[in-house]
XYZ file of C-alpha atoms in Angstrom:
720
model
C 79.151 -50.085 -74.607
C 76.940 -47.910 -72.467
C 74.042 -49.339 -70.456
C 71.279 -47.381 -68.798
C 68.417 -48.592 -66.663
C 65.024 -47.117 -65.937
C 62.245 -48.295 -63.705
C 59.078 -48.856 -65.741
C 55.703 -50.439 -65.133
C 57.172 -53.772 -66.221
C 60.380 -53.687 -64.190
C 63.826 -52.721 -65.485
C 64.279 -51.498 -69.056
C 67.784 -51.839 -70.470
C 69.014 -49.315 -73.026
C 72.054 -50.493 -74.944
C 73.523 -49.196 -78.196
C 73.944 -52.726 -79.440
C 71.543 -55.468 -80.432
C 70.512 -57.513 -77.391
C 69.843 -60.519 -79.609
C 73.606 -61.133 -79.278
C 72.996 -62.119 -75.685
C 70.308 -64.773 -75.650
C 69.872 -64.928 -71.905
C 69.806 -61.174 -71.235
C 66.288 -59.845 -70.863
C 64.890 -57.048 -68.674
C 65.733 -58.078 -65.131
C 63.406 -57.892 -62.137
C 63.630 -55.290 -59.407
C 62.407 -55.522 -55.851
C 58.631 -55.569 -55.625
C 58.203 -55.657 -59.401
C 58.635 -58.322 -62.054
C 60.033 -61.846 -62.009
C 62.269 -62.423 -65.017
C 65.232 -64.477 -66.084
C 67.665 -63.417 -63.402
C 65.271 -63.594 -60.479
C 64.023 -66.975 -61.678
C 67.569 -68.235 -61.938
C 68.398 -67.034 -58.420
C 64.964 -68.014 -57.075
C 64.497 -64.656 -55.330
C 63.895 -60.975 -56.026
C 66.880 -58.999 -57.325
C 67.728 -55.322 -57.233
C 68.921 -53.013 -59.995
C 72.442 -52.973 -58.608
C 72.629 -56.780 -58.596
C 71.936 -56.943 -62.310
C 74.882 -54.764 -63.347
C 77.736 -57.231 -62.688
C 75.790 -59.997 -64.417
C 75.353 -57.794 -67.470
C 78.976 -56.668 -67.515
C 80.205 -60.252 -67.207
C 78.041 -61.242 -70.151
C 79.356 -58.378 -72.281
C 82.979 -59.145 -71.331
C 82.540 -62.830 -72.222
C 80.848 -62.035 -75.527
C 83.430 -59.500 -76.727
C 86.495 -60.823 -74.888
C 87.396 -57.330 -73.683
C 87.653 -55.209 -70.566
C 84.583 -53.226 -69.537
C 83.746 -50.858 -66.736
C 80.379 -49.532 -65.710
C 79.556 -46.236 -67.413
C 77.458 -43.303 -66.303
C 73.716 -43.805 -66.139
C 72.267 -41.484 -68.796
C 69.454 -39.087 -68.079
C 66.055 -39.970 -69.587
C 66.516 -37.627 -72.522
C 69.574 -39.666 -73.548
C 67.440 -42.779 -73.871
C 68.857 -44.528 -76.935
C 66.347 -45.396 -79.646
C 63.395 -43.725 -77.907
C 61.836 -40.310 -78.204
C 60.349 -40.440 -74.709
C 60.134 -42.563 -71.601
C 56.460 -43.227 -72.410
C 57.500 -45.824 -74.993
C 59.679 -47.571 -72.464
C 57.026 -47.528 -69.788
C 54.446 -49.050 -72.091
C 56.457 -51.888 -73.557
C 58.989 -52.629 -70.847
C 61.828 -52.265 -73.417
C 63.357 -49.375 -75.323
C 61.326 -47.389 -77.822
C 63.048 -49.207 -80.686
C 61.476 -52.572 -80.026
C 63.458 -54.379 -82.716
C 66.735 -53.381 -81.079
C 65.705 -55.255 -77.937
C 64.345 -58.434 -79.479
C 66.247 -61.688 -79.185
C 64.883 -62.791 -82.558
C 64.098 -61.225 -85.942
C 60.998 -59.026 -85.854
C 57.781 -60.622 -87.120
C 56.853 -57.320 -88.769
C 53.767 -57.027 -86.548
C 54.428 -54.532 -83.732
C 51.578 -55.801 -81.547
C 52.728 -59.390 -81.972
C 56.376 -58.455 -81.286
C 55.297 -56.733 -78.080
C 53.230 -59.745 -76.958
C 56.094 -62.154 -77.721
C 58.508 -59.924 -75.799
C 56.220 -59.878 -72.770
C 55.722 -63.624 -72.827
C 59.410 -64.473 -73.142
C 60.112 -62.036 -70.309
C 57.708 -64.044 -68.146
C 57.890 -67.560 -69.626
C 59.306 -69.413 -72.649
C 58.022 -69.351 -76.227
C 61.225 -69.534 -78.228
C 60.458 -72.522 -80.439
C 57.391 -71.008 -82.116
C 59.215 -67.721 -82.682
C 62.187 -69.447 -84.238
C 59.894 -71.517 -86.474
C 58.070 -68.396 -87.661
C 54.625 -69.779 -86.771
C 52.949 -66.371 -86.635
C 49.314 -67.523 -86.729
C 49.962 -69.851 -83.812
C 51.719 -67.039 -81.947
C 48.818 -64.631 -82.504
C 46.349 -67.228 -81.285
C 48.375 -67.825 -78.143
C 49.477 -64.282 -77.357
C 47.095 -61.688 -78.738
C 43.977 -62.821 -76.872
C 43.336 -63.936 -73.313
C 41.111 -66.604 -71.811
C 37.671 -65.601 -70.577
C 35.148 -67.269 -68.283
C 32.800 -69.616 -70.136
C 30.183 -72.025 -68.831
C 32.905 -73.832 -66.875
C 35.425 -71.151 -65.940
C 38.694 -70.633 -67.774
C 39.447 -73.542 -70.088
C 42.039 -73.932 -72.860
C 44.821 -76.212 -74.130
C 47.903 -76.486 -71.957
C 50.880 -74.723 -73.484
C 52.721 -71.428 -73.788
C 50.763 -68.245 -74.403
C 48.340 -65.852 -72.725
C 45.434 -67.809 -74.241
C 46.613 -71.150 -72.849
C 46.687 -72.889 -69.483
C 50.205 -72.802 -68.054
C 52.170 -71.755 -64.979
C 52.103 -68.065 -65.841
C 48.418 -67.740 -66.733
C 47.445 -69.661 -63.592
C 49.615 -67.332 -61.504
C 48.100 -64.301 -63.245
C 44.580 -65.620 -62.755
C 45.156 -66.271 -59.073
C 46.706 -62.846 -58.544
C 43.600 -61.312 -60.123
C 41.313 -63.509 -58.032
C 43.177 -62.490 -54.876
C 42.852 -58.804 -55.743
C 39.101 -59.146 -56.261
C 38.582 -61.214 -53.111
C 40.367 -58.503 -51.114
C 37.730 -56.031 -52.284
C 34.852 -58.330 -51.300
C 36.073 -59.923 -48.070
C 37.622 -57.871 -45.305
C 38.285 -61.147 -43.500
C 39.926 -62.979 -46.418
C 43.050 -63.616 -44.336
C 41.001 -65.658 -41.877
C 38.551 -67.328 -44.288
C 41.014 -68.517 -46.901
C 40.373 -70.340 -50.164
C 39.940 -73.980 -51.201
C 41.994 -75.520 -54.028
C 41.420 -78.899 -55.667
C 42.600 -80.624 -58.822
C 42.016 -83.588 -61.111
C 44.481 -86.002 -62.752
C 45.339 -84.141 -65.961
C 48.892 -83.465 -67.091
C 51.372 -83.234 -69.930
C 54.488 -85.319 -69.561
C 56.480 -83.344 -72.126
C 55.913 -79.954 -70.481
C 55.541 -81.015 -66.865
C 52.282 -79.072 -66.707
C 49.808 -80.952 -64.528
C 46.665 -80.159 -62.569
C 48.517 -80.910 -59.352
C 51.332 -78.492 -60.175
C 48.899 -75.759 -61.227
C 46.944 -76.251 -58.001
C 50.141 -75.855 -55.992
C 50.982 -72.651 -57.874
C 47.467 -71.371 -57.204
C 48.038 -72.070 -53.532
C 51.497 -70.476 -53.623
C 50.118 -67.168 -54.903
C 47.572 -67.025 -52.091
C 50.083 -68.138 -49.474
C 52.515 -65.447 -50.636
C 49.863 -62.929 -49.512
C 49.260 -64.720 -46.196
C 45.895 -66.145 -47.238
C 45.109 -69.570 -45.728
C 44.768 -72.295 -48.354
C 42.878 -75.560 -47.966
C 44.678 -77.575 -50.645
C 43.604 -81.180 -51.128
C 46.544 -83.568 -50.860
C 45.286 -85.721 -53.735
C 42.965 -85.467 -56.721
C 39.264 -85.152 -55.866
C 35.919 -84.882 -57.652
C 34.920 -81.326 -58.473
C 31.978 -81.366 -56.001
C 34.432 -81.846 -53.121
C 35.789 -78.339 -53.625
C 32.255 -76.969 -53.552
C 31.507 -78.967 -50.415
C 34.234 -77.105 -48.583
C 32.529 -73.816 -49.422
C 28.916 -74.512 -48.677
C 28.794 -73.423 -45.064
C 29.249 -69.667 -45.042
C 27.835 -68.122 -41.901
C 29.241 -64.660 -42.573
C 28.455 -64.327 -46.263
C 25.816 -61.604 -45.958
C 28.023 -58.747 -47.116
C 28.530 -60.277 -50.547
C 25.817 -62.900 -50.970
C 22.861 -61.108 -49.411
C 22.019 -63.565 -46.617
C 23.737 -66.291 -44.706
C 24.105 -69.546 -46.573
C 21.779 -72.442 -45.687
C 24.871 -74.483 -44.798
C 25.976 -71.900 -42.230
C 26.946 -74.310 -39.437
C 28.534 -77.034 -41.517
C 31.870 -76.125 -42.953
C 34.840 -73.839 -42.687
C 33.425 -70.847 -44.540
C 36.093 -70.165 -47.187
C 35.729 -67.062 -49.337
C 36.306 -68.823 -52.646
C 37.391 -72.044 -54.288
C 39.424 -73.047 -57.311
C 39.262 -76.395 -59.090
C 41.947 -77.181 -61.648
C 40.160 -79.364 -64.202
C 39.004 -79.523 -67.796
C 36.369 -82.138 -66.932
C 35.580 -84.177 -70.077
C 37.612 -82.081 -72.542
C 40.390 -83.592 -74.703
C 43.626 -84.543 -72.980
C 45.403 -81.425 -74.266
C 43.144 -79.129 -72.218
C 42.999 -77.946 -68.649
C 40.953 -75.383 -66.781
C 40.492 -73.065 -63.805
C 37.011 -73.118 -62.243
C 36.259 -70.448 -59.648
C 33.581 -70.809 -56.976
C 32.103 -68.044 -54.846
C 31.343 -68.172 -51.126
C 27.875 -69.631 -51.790
C 29.470 -72.738 -53.333
C 28.335 -71.951 -56.884
C 30.550 -71.078 -59.827
C 30.989 -67.362 -60.335
C 28.696 -65.536 -62.740
C 28.393 -61.873 -63.654
C 29.443 -59.490 -62.234
C 32.051 -61.526 -60.374
C 33.517 -63.176 -63.503
C 33.946 -59.851 -65.290
C 35.498 -58.222 -62.231
C 37.925 -61.097 -61.724
C 39.005 -60.826 -65.377
C 39.529 -57.092 -64.959
C 41.645 -57.702 -61.873
C 43.667 -60.316 -63.757
C 44.454 -57.703 -66.427
C 45.724 -55.434 -63.663
C 47.923 -58.156 -62.126
C 49.718 -59.644 -65.132
C 53.288 -59.552 -63.908
C 54.052 -62.185 -61.271
C 54.541 -60.546 -57.904
C 57.657 -62.358 -56.726
C 59.570 -65.621 -56.842
C 57.263 -67.192 -54.245
C 54.475 -67.312 -56.835
C 56.511 -69.818 -58.838
C 57.405 -71.954 -55.817
C 55.169 -75.029 -55.837
C 57.042 -76.348 -52.799
C 55.725 -73.487 -50.692
C 52.668 -75.593 -49.863
C 54.871 -78.215 -48.230
C 56.150 -75.983 -45.432
C 53.681 -73.115 -45.083
C 51.787 -73.086 -41.798
C 48.832 -71.490 -43.611
C 48.238 -74.575 -45.762
C 45.856 -77.271 -44.546
C 44.637 -80.495 -46.135
C 40.822 -80.843 -45.990
C 40.660 -84.272 -47.648
C 39.794 -86.445 -44.638
C 37.246 -84.002 -43.226
C 35.455 -83.342 -46.505
C 35.414 -86.971 -47.602
C 33.875 -87.957 -44.270
C 31.277 -85.156 -44.412
C 30.397 -85.960 -48.015
C 29.817 -89.642 -47.327
C 27.771 -88.823 -44.208
C 25.576 -86.382 -46.139
C 25.175 -88.904 -48.957
C 22.921 -90.964 -46.677
C 20.240 -88.279 -47.132
C 19.758 -89.616 -50.677
C 19.484 -93.266 -49.610
C 15.816 -94.286 -49.304
C 15.883 -98.101 -49.513
C 18.998 -99.361 -47.796
C 17.257 -102.605 -46.858
C 16.745 -103.410 -50.554
C 20.303 -102.424 -51.438
C 21.900 -104.852 -49.020
C 20.134 -107.767 -50.701
C 20.751 -106.543 -54.242
C 21.275 -109.175 -56.951
C 21.963 -106.695 -59.750
C 25.552 -106.295 -60.886
C 27.008 -102.870 -61.694
C 30.034 -101.934 -63.793
C 31.781 -98.606 -63.185
C 34.314 -96.768 -65.337
C 36.082 -93.681 -64.042
C 37.433 -92.848 -67.532
C 41.021 -92.643 -66.253
C 39.999 -89.890 -63.838
C 39.306 -89.325 -60.150
C 36.072 -91.270 -59.659
C 37.048 -94.850 -58.777
C 37.700 -94.642 -55.023
C 34.838 -92.226 -54.371
C 32.203 -94.254 -56.244
C 33.357 -97.387 -54.422
C 32.903 -95.616 -51.080
C 29.505 -94.224 -52.087
C 28.203 -97.710 -52.902
C 29.278 -98.960 -49.481
C 27.478 -96.033 -47.820
C 24.250 -97.142 -49.541
C 24.731 -100.735 -48.412
C 25.796 -102.068 -51.816
C 28.725 -104.236 -52.688
C 31.139 -102.018 -54.662
C 30.627 -101.924 -58.426
C 32.986 -103.891 -60.658
C 35.606 -101.443 -62.004
C 36.801 -101.434 -65.607
C 40.448 -102.363 -64.909
C 41.911 -100.575 -67.945
C 40.221 -97.287 -66.926
C 40.295 -97.510 -63.131
C 43.544 -95.645 -62.479
C 44.415 -92.061 -63.412
C 45.936 -91.639 -66.856
C 46.326 -88.086 -68.228
C 46.590 -89.498 -71.747
C 43.155 -91.186 -71.498
C 44.801 -93.949 -73.475
C 41.823 -96.303 -73.903
C 39.261 -93.783 -75.217
C 39.321 -91.496 -78.236
C 37.892 -88.748 -76.017
C 37.301 -88.790 -72.245
C 33.639 -87.785 -72.486
C 31.124 -90.506 -71.555
C 28.411 -88.357 -73.160
C 29.677 -89.608 -76.531
C 27.799 -92.836 -75.882
C 28.382 -96.437 -76.842
C 31.565 -95.784 -78.830
C 33.469 -94.627 -75.731
C 31.784 -97.136 -73.409
C 33.086 -100.139 -75.343
C 35.347 -101.528 -72.596
C 32.606 -101.092 -69.993
C 30.038 -102.908 -72.112
C 32.419 -105.762 -72.898
C 33.163 -106.237 -69.213
C 29.449 -106.114 -68.396
C 28.765 -108.866 -70.928
C 31.507 -111.047 -69.407
C 30.290 -110.425 -65.841
C 26.595 -110.671 -66.724
C 26.105 -107.202 -65.243
C 22.897 -105.318 -65.985
C 23.927 -101.678 -65.448
C 26.978 -99.704 -66.602
C 27.869 -96.440 -64.857
C 30.577 -94.119 -66.202
C 31.799 -90.933 -64.537
C 33.821 -88.388 -66.482
C 37.423 -87.557 -65.477
C 36.497 -85.113 -62.683
C 33.452 -87.198 -61.653
C 30.838 -84.479 -61.979
C 28.999 -86.142 -64.913
C 27.400 -89.567 -65.234
C 26.544 -91.818 -68.189
C 24.344 -94.899 -67.765
C 23.690 -97.939 -69.966
C 21.330 -100.849 -69.327
C 21.206 -104.326 -70.819
C 18.091 -104.661 -72.987
C 16.802 -108.212 -72.489
C 19.727 -109.762 -74.316
C 19.237 -107.425 -77.279
C 22.225 -105.157 -76.793
C 22.534 -102.082 -74.638
C 20.393 -99.017 -74.107
C 22.618 -95.963 -73.510
C 20.465 -93.279 -71.925
C 20.719 -89.676 -73.016
C 21.061 -86.926 -70.423
C 17.430 -85.964 -70.958
C 16.249 -89.558 -70.473
C 18.279 -89.986 -67.294
C 16.842 -86.708 -66.020
C 13.309 -88.027 -66.565
C 14.167 -91.102 -64.479
C 16.018 -89.238 -61.731
C 13.425 -86.470 -61.566
C 10.661 -89.055 -61.193
C 12.669 -90.941 -58.530
C 13.463 -87.893 -56.423
C 9.839 -86.700 -56.448
C 8.512 -90.204 -55.787
C 10.603 -90.478 -52.633
C 9.827 -86.900 -51.625
C 6.094 -87.681 -51.699
C 6.639 -90.856 -49.686
C 8.148 -88.776 -46.875
C 5.996 -85.616 -47.321
C 2.406 -86.695 -48.004
C 0.945 -83.222 -47.280
C 0.339 -81.484 -50.657
C 1.181 -78.132 -49.051
C 4.813 -79.253 -48.687
C 5.035 -79.794 -52.431
C 4.447 -76.123 -53.184
C 7.852 -75.096 -51.818
C 9.988 -77.631 -53.676
C 11.651 -76.956 -57.016
C 13.274 -78.731 -59.890
C 15.624 -76.846 -62.215
C 16.989 -77.418 -65.711
C 19.006 -75.453 -68.214
C 16.995 -73.982 -71.053
C 18.521 -76.309 -73.677
C 17.523 -79.380 -71.677
C 14.333 -81.445 -71.942
C 11.052 -79.905 -70.774
C 10.079 -83.187 -69.072
C 10.460 -81.695 -65.579
C 8.082 -78.917 -66.597
C 5.527 -81.593 -67.506
C 6.068 -83.212 -64.083
C 5.540 -79.868 -62.348
C 2.300 -79.088 -64.182
C 0.805 -82.408 -63.079
C 2.271 -82.802 -59.599
C 2.121 -79.220 -58.349
C 5.752 -78.454 -57.549
C 7.748 -75.570 -59.032
C 9.975 -75.677 -62.109
C 12.402 -73.091 -63.488
C 14.880 -72.852 -66.350
C 18.310 -71.225 -66.332
C 20.917 -70.366 -68.916
C 23.176 -73.270 -69.994
C 25.885 -74.135 -67.504
C 25.547 -75.457 -63.988
C 26.879 -72.194 -62.584
C 23.451 -70.688 -63.264
C 21.697 -73.601 -61.570
C 24.023 -73.386 -58.562
C 23.378 -69.703 -58.063
C 19.616 -70.149 -58.486
C 19.650 -72.872 -55.809
C 21.300 -70.375 -53.483
C 18.722 -67.677 -54.293
C 15.788 -70.025 -53.724
C 17.182 -71.217 -50.415
C 17.039 -67.651 -49.090
C 13.229 -67.766 -49.230
C 12.863 -71.187 -47.658
C 12.467 -73.102 -50.925
C 14.256 -76.355 -51.618
C 15.592 -77.811 -54.862
C 15.256 -81.606 -54.886
C 16.632 -82.184 -58.401
C 18.414 -80.238 -61.140
C 20.091 -81.181 -64.389
C 21.652 -80.164 -67.660
C 21.243 -82.354 -70.732
C 24.985 -82.960 -71.016
C 24.670 -85.737 -68.365
C 25.063 -83.349 -65.429
C 22.770 -84.157 -62.462
C 22.248 -82.931 -58.929
C 20.110 -85.135 -56.693
C 19.031 -83.284 -53.578
C 20.957 -80.182 -52.617
C 24.174 -81.474 -51.055
C 26.232 -79.188 -53.271
C 25.275 -76.466 -55.765
C 27.083 -78.318 -58.548
C 26.468 -81.371 -60.704
C 27.744 -84.519 -59.038
C 28.481 -87.794 -60.816
C 29.379 -89.719 -57.665
C 26.050 -89.207 -55.884
C 24.099 -89.590 -59.153
C 25.765 -92.972 -59.797
C 24.696 -94.508 -56.490
C 21.208 -92.954 -56.711
C 20.733 -94.582 -60.143
C 21.875 -97.895 -58.653
C 19.293 -97.694 -55.856
C 16.557 -96.711 -58.307
C 17.421 -99.739 -60.483
C 17.248 -102.061 -57.465
C 13.858 -100.675 -56.411
C 12.470 -101.033 -59.941
C 13.733 -104.607 -60.089
C 11.453 -105.424 -57.152
C 8.585 -104.116 -59.317
C 9.799 -106.271 -62.229
C 10.746 -103.141 -64.190
C 13.936 -102.087 -65.926
C 15.095 -98.489 -66.120
C 14.020 -98.305 -69.760
C 10.578 -99.735 -68.999
C 10.076 -97.153 -66.264
C 11.186 -94.401 -68.658
C 8.353 -95.339 -71.015
C 5.929 -95.442 -68.077
C 6.958 -91.857 -67.296
C 6.441 -90.760 -70.896
C 3.023 -92.417 -71.069
C 2.001 -90.537 -67.933
C 3.466 -87.102 -68.661
C 3.804 -87.122 -72.449
C 6.605 -88.332 -74.682
C 9.554 -85.963 -74.892
C 11.623 -87.016 -77.889
C 14.867 -85.101 -78.163
C 18.002 -84.885 -80.266
C 21.225 -83.304 -79.068
C 24.455 -83.121 -81.045
C 27.077 -80.713 -82.337
C 29.309 -79.721 -85.202
C 32.873 -78.508 -84.813
C 34.096 -75.148 -86.067
C 37.683 -74.156 -85.347
C 37.334 -70.686 -86.901
C 35.638 -68.110 -84.595
C 34.936 -65.613 -87.453
C 32.960 -68.334 -89.250
C 30.804 -68.828 -86.161
C 30.162 -65.082 -86.036
C 29.126 -65.058 -89.707
C 26.770 -68.007 -89.214
C 24.862 -66.370 -86.369
C 24.887 -62.964 -88.049
C 23.249 -64.550 -91.103
C 20.575 -66.162 -88.898
C 19.777 -62.753 -87.369
C 19.513 -61.232 -90.845
C 18.087 -64.212 -92.679
C 15.755 -62.444 -95.136
C 16.747 -58.840 -94.481
C 18.303 -56.752 -91.713
C 17.133 -57.817 -88.243
C 14.890 -60.555 -89.658
C 15.039 -64.076 -88.243
C 14.027 -67.178 -90.270
C 10.276 -67.624 -90.750
C 10.289 -71.416 -91.061
C 12.461 -74.487 -90.547
C 12.012 -77.554 -92.732
C 8.748 -76.157 -94.013
C 7.312 -75.709 -90.493
C 6.442 -72.175 -89.423
C 8.515 -70.640 -86.630
C 6.120 -69.005 -84.160
C 8.621 -67.594 -81.633
C 12.305 -66.683 -81.571
C 14.365 -66.075 -78.439
C 17.890 -64.710 -78.852
C 19.651 -64.702 -75.485
C 22.758 -63.137 -77.016
C 20.860 -59.955 -77.887
C 18.111 -60.205 -75.254
C 15.279 -60.532 -77.812
C 12.188 -62.719 -77.276
C 9.299 -62.457 -79.736
C 6.941 -64.284 -77.336
C 7.125 -61.518 -74.729
C 4.974 -58.362 -74.889
C 8.072 -56.199 -74.406
C 10.154 -58.440 -76.740
C 12.759 -58.887 -73.968
C 14.082 -62.250 -72.832
C 13.512 -63.106 -69.178
C 16.786 -65.030 -69.163
C 19.906 -62.926 -68.551
C 21.543 -61.538 -71.679
C 24.751 -63.431 -72.466
C 26.665 -61.468 -75.111
C 29.842 -63.516 -74.698
C 28.265 -66.538 -76.422
C 25.708 -67.305 -79.115
C 22.304 -68.847 -78.377
C 19.067 -68.674 -80.391
C 15.931 -70.741 -79.704
C 13.113 -71.352 -82.185
C 9.632 -72.555 -81.204
C 7.872 -74.187 -84.164
C 4.186 -74.486 -84.896
C 4.252 -78.276 -84.556
C 5.540 -78.055 -80.962
C 9.232 -78.653 -81.647
C 11.668 -76.453 -79.726
C 15.093 -76.043 -81.379
C 18.164 -74.248 -80.059
C 21.528 -73.375 -81.583
C 24.334 -72.303 -79.260
C 28.096 -72.149 -79.069
C 29.867 -74.273 -76.498
C 31.414 -72.475 -73.549
C 34.303 -74.938 -73.345
C 35.033 -76.288 -76.849
C 35.023 -75.086 -80.503
C 31.548 -76.451 -81.151
C 28.133 -75.261 -82.269
C 25.627 -77.382 -80.373
C 22.081 -78.004 -81.475
C 19.153 -79.217 -79.398
C 15.706 -80.209 -80.638
C 12.792 -81.682 -78.714
C 9.263 -82.726 -79.567
C 7.064 -82.357 -76.478
C 3.941 -84.469 -77.052
C 0.793 -84.379 -74.977
C -0.020 -87.357 -72.727
C -1.673 -90.065 -74.795
C 0.312 -89.530 -77.991
C 2.091 -92.855 -78.203
C 3.248 -93.112 -81.829
C 6.905 -92.577 -80.958
C 8.188 -93.428 -84.441
C 6.081 -90.650 -85.971
C 7.307 -88.162 -83.360
C 10.905 -89.189 -84.020
C 10.506 -88.839 -87.782
C 9.017 -85.353 -87.497
C 11.801 -84.341 -85.125
C 14.450 -85.723 -87.493
C 13.146 -83.605 -90.376
C 13.248 -80.420 -88.322
C 16.691 -81.242 -86.920
C 18.183 -81.917 -90.359
C 16.707 -78.664 -91.683
C 17.994 -76.710 -88.669
C 21.544 -77.857 -89.354
C 21.525 -77.747 -93.155
C 19.572 -74.519 -93.679
C 20.865 -72.410 -90.778
C 24.430 -73.670 -90.268
C 25.299 -74.701 -93.862
C 28.016 -77.198 -92.824
C 29.438 -77.838 -96.299
C 29.629 -74.175 -97.273
C 31.203 -73.211 -93.942
C 33.565 -76.233 -93.793
C 32.109 -77.450 -90.518
C 33.035 -80.855 -89.116
C 30.068 -83.074 -88.354
C 30.068 -85.162 -85.187
C 31.640 -88.593 -85.489
C 29.489 -91.274 -83.842
């Protein structure tokens, strides 16, 4: 038996004139400064070419029960099973791929290559042995990309999943890109936080993935501010928001220049409200906002260039325990956050005498301790926690899905507890505490669960009401802004038209809002409220990210103030609509687990009657304008170009109808869903809500049935 070894782009390629599948644990072995594979993982350090030879010979001797000596190393032209070294360099194995596989070939060369790479770097044996080729292709032949909330996918083996390897690869790519942007990266460092997610069977948890993220950075001597326990997502942002030397990448110094450490970037390991199987990797830039283009595209490109783990240190989660470059920012950031929270407290004297009772559910996530502290900061007694959902539980065992946006069906335990305690308000934060759901008792007639758009109307009114109380000069109003994503209610726009402040829309996703806040701050403007309809709210401008903790205590104070006026939250909502016009909206989704079907649906909409022809009506109502952000088309503009940035990585089309209804179809950036949003914006004085709701229902039903064709396309309607 003659073995040869060549250095390739993937490490060490073994050439043997026998089938390596005989030796299950023999795979290409790492060399110094190159890959990390089975031998280096076993020894927990880098290994050289010479070190691999005795291990290989021992394995051959044991297998064949014979004496062996090391043979001559053949020249490249003697490479067995390969016409040239190019094949070896590209695949990391010999040119005859089948001869190097530890399993029968799938018959798909691309898939075989992807499986080989994965098993070299991680473990995927069970799916290979079971012959689950479709599952393998899904996991291995595509990679994750940045959506509205960073990288997000199920936990599990594969390049298209969240796991140790893909987190290491992502962090290596992030490091490479940060090196290009920050000459002082080694002094600024990065922030890393995590939520409570995890899989018991695989050992994959947010905490472990955060430690691996830190290990990659520490292995390159980059300081890491790793939280010692789970935290809300906004805490990671808070560590970033004081960048005094950010001008070379952000344009100007950040408005928080004197406040915080000034890290170059941040990573939050979370999948927010997604199903328990998922996890994610959110990346924040030096301005505290999630990365958008071009940063996201450049980071992905750098990830593709850094796929093979650098060394054994990248896999060492214990590195954070003894590295002098690791610090724990928890105490400092928690103290700063709670201090800054007082800027949103306007009626502490009322809060201390509050007679209202509040229930809080943290949905098995991170929110409990932080919401309790926030209430104390405002002078409240802490809210009553839902005991079954107070503590972290990665299985989210008491809810069918950990998303409080789903409404009354997932708030059942909270509402039951509220009835027992005679509490008037229920507050629910999602697992990473950046979203907030609210329900209010309706005069003994059940519960009113507010939609994201309705809560935004209340919070927007409250923030502007208190702003005016402290800034009576109308000139001050001209420099304040409210922001909303384009699929959210237009109620803030109605406020702005009447009250004289500024309003802007962004693309869906709070990363766009966060970056716009940063841009506006450069010119001395201030954002006092921002929201997205999926129960994401930012009161004030403490952080450029939605924040469920601060929103929860702000809602509580608003409810207490309204109680002194003998008003409930719902009564005040109707007062707002009577003043600014009723905004009746419907938001929901259908599930589609087949990406080609989604492509066909939107292609049909863009060619509804003929090539490049959008629908002319919806439910018998004429469509007067179409905006297609995916292609950059907007029929309402003289140049037919959308003012919103083109977003070709996702689908989004908006229709404006003759009757005033605005309807949008878009794909989710985090889940296999097509979301639909419709809103009827009535003029002030139109008070026949039932008629508005009926007209909206007809348009919404037609939008779904005529444009999406759920039955024909085997789509799964939302379960409520």
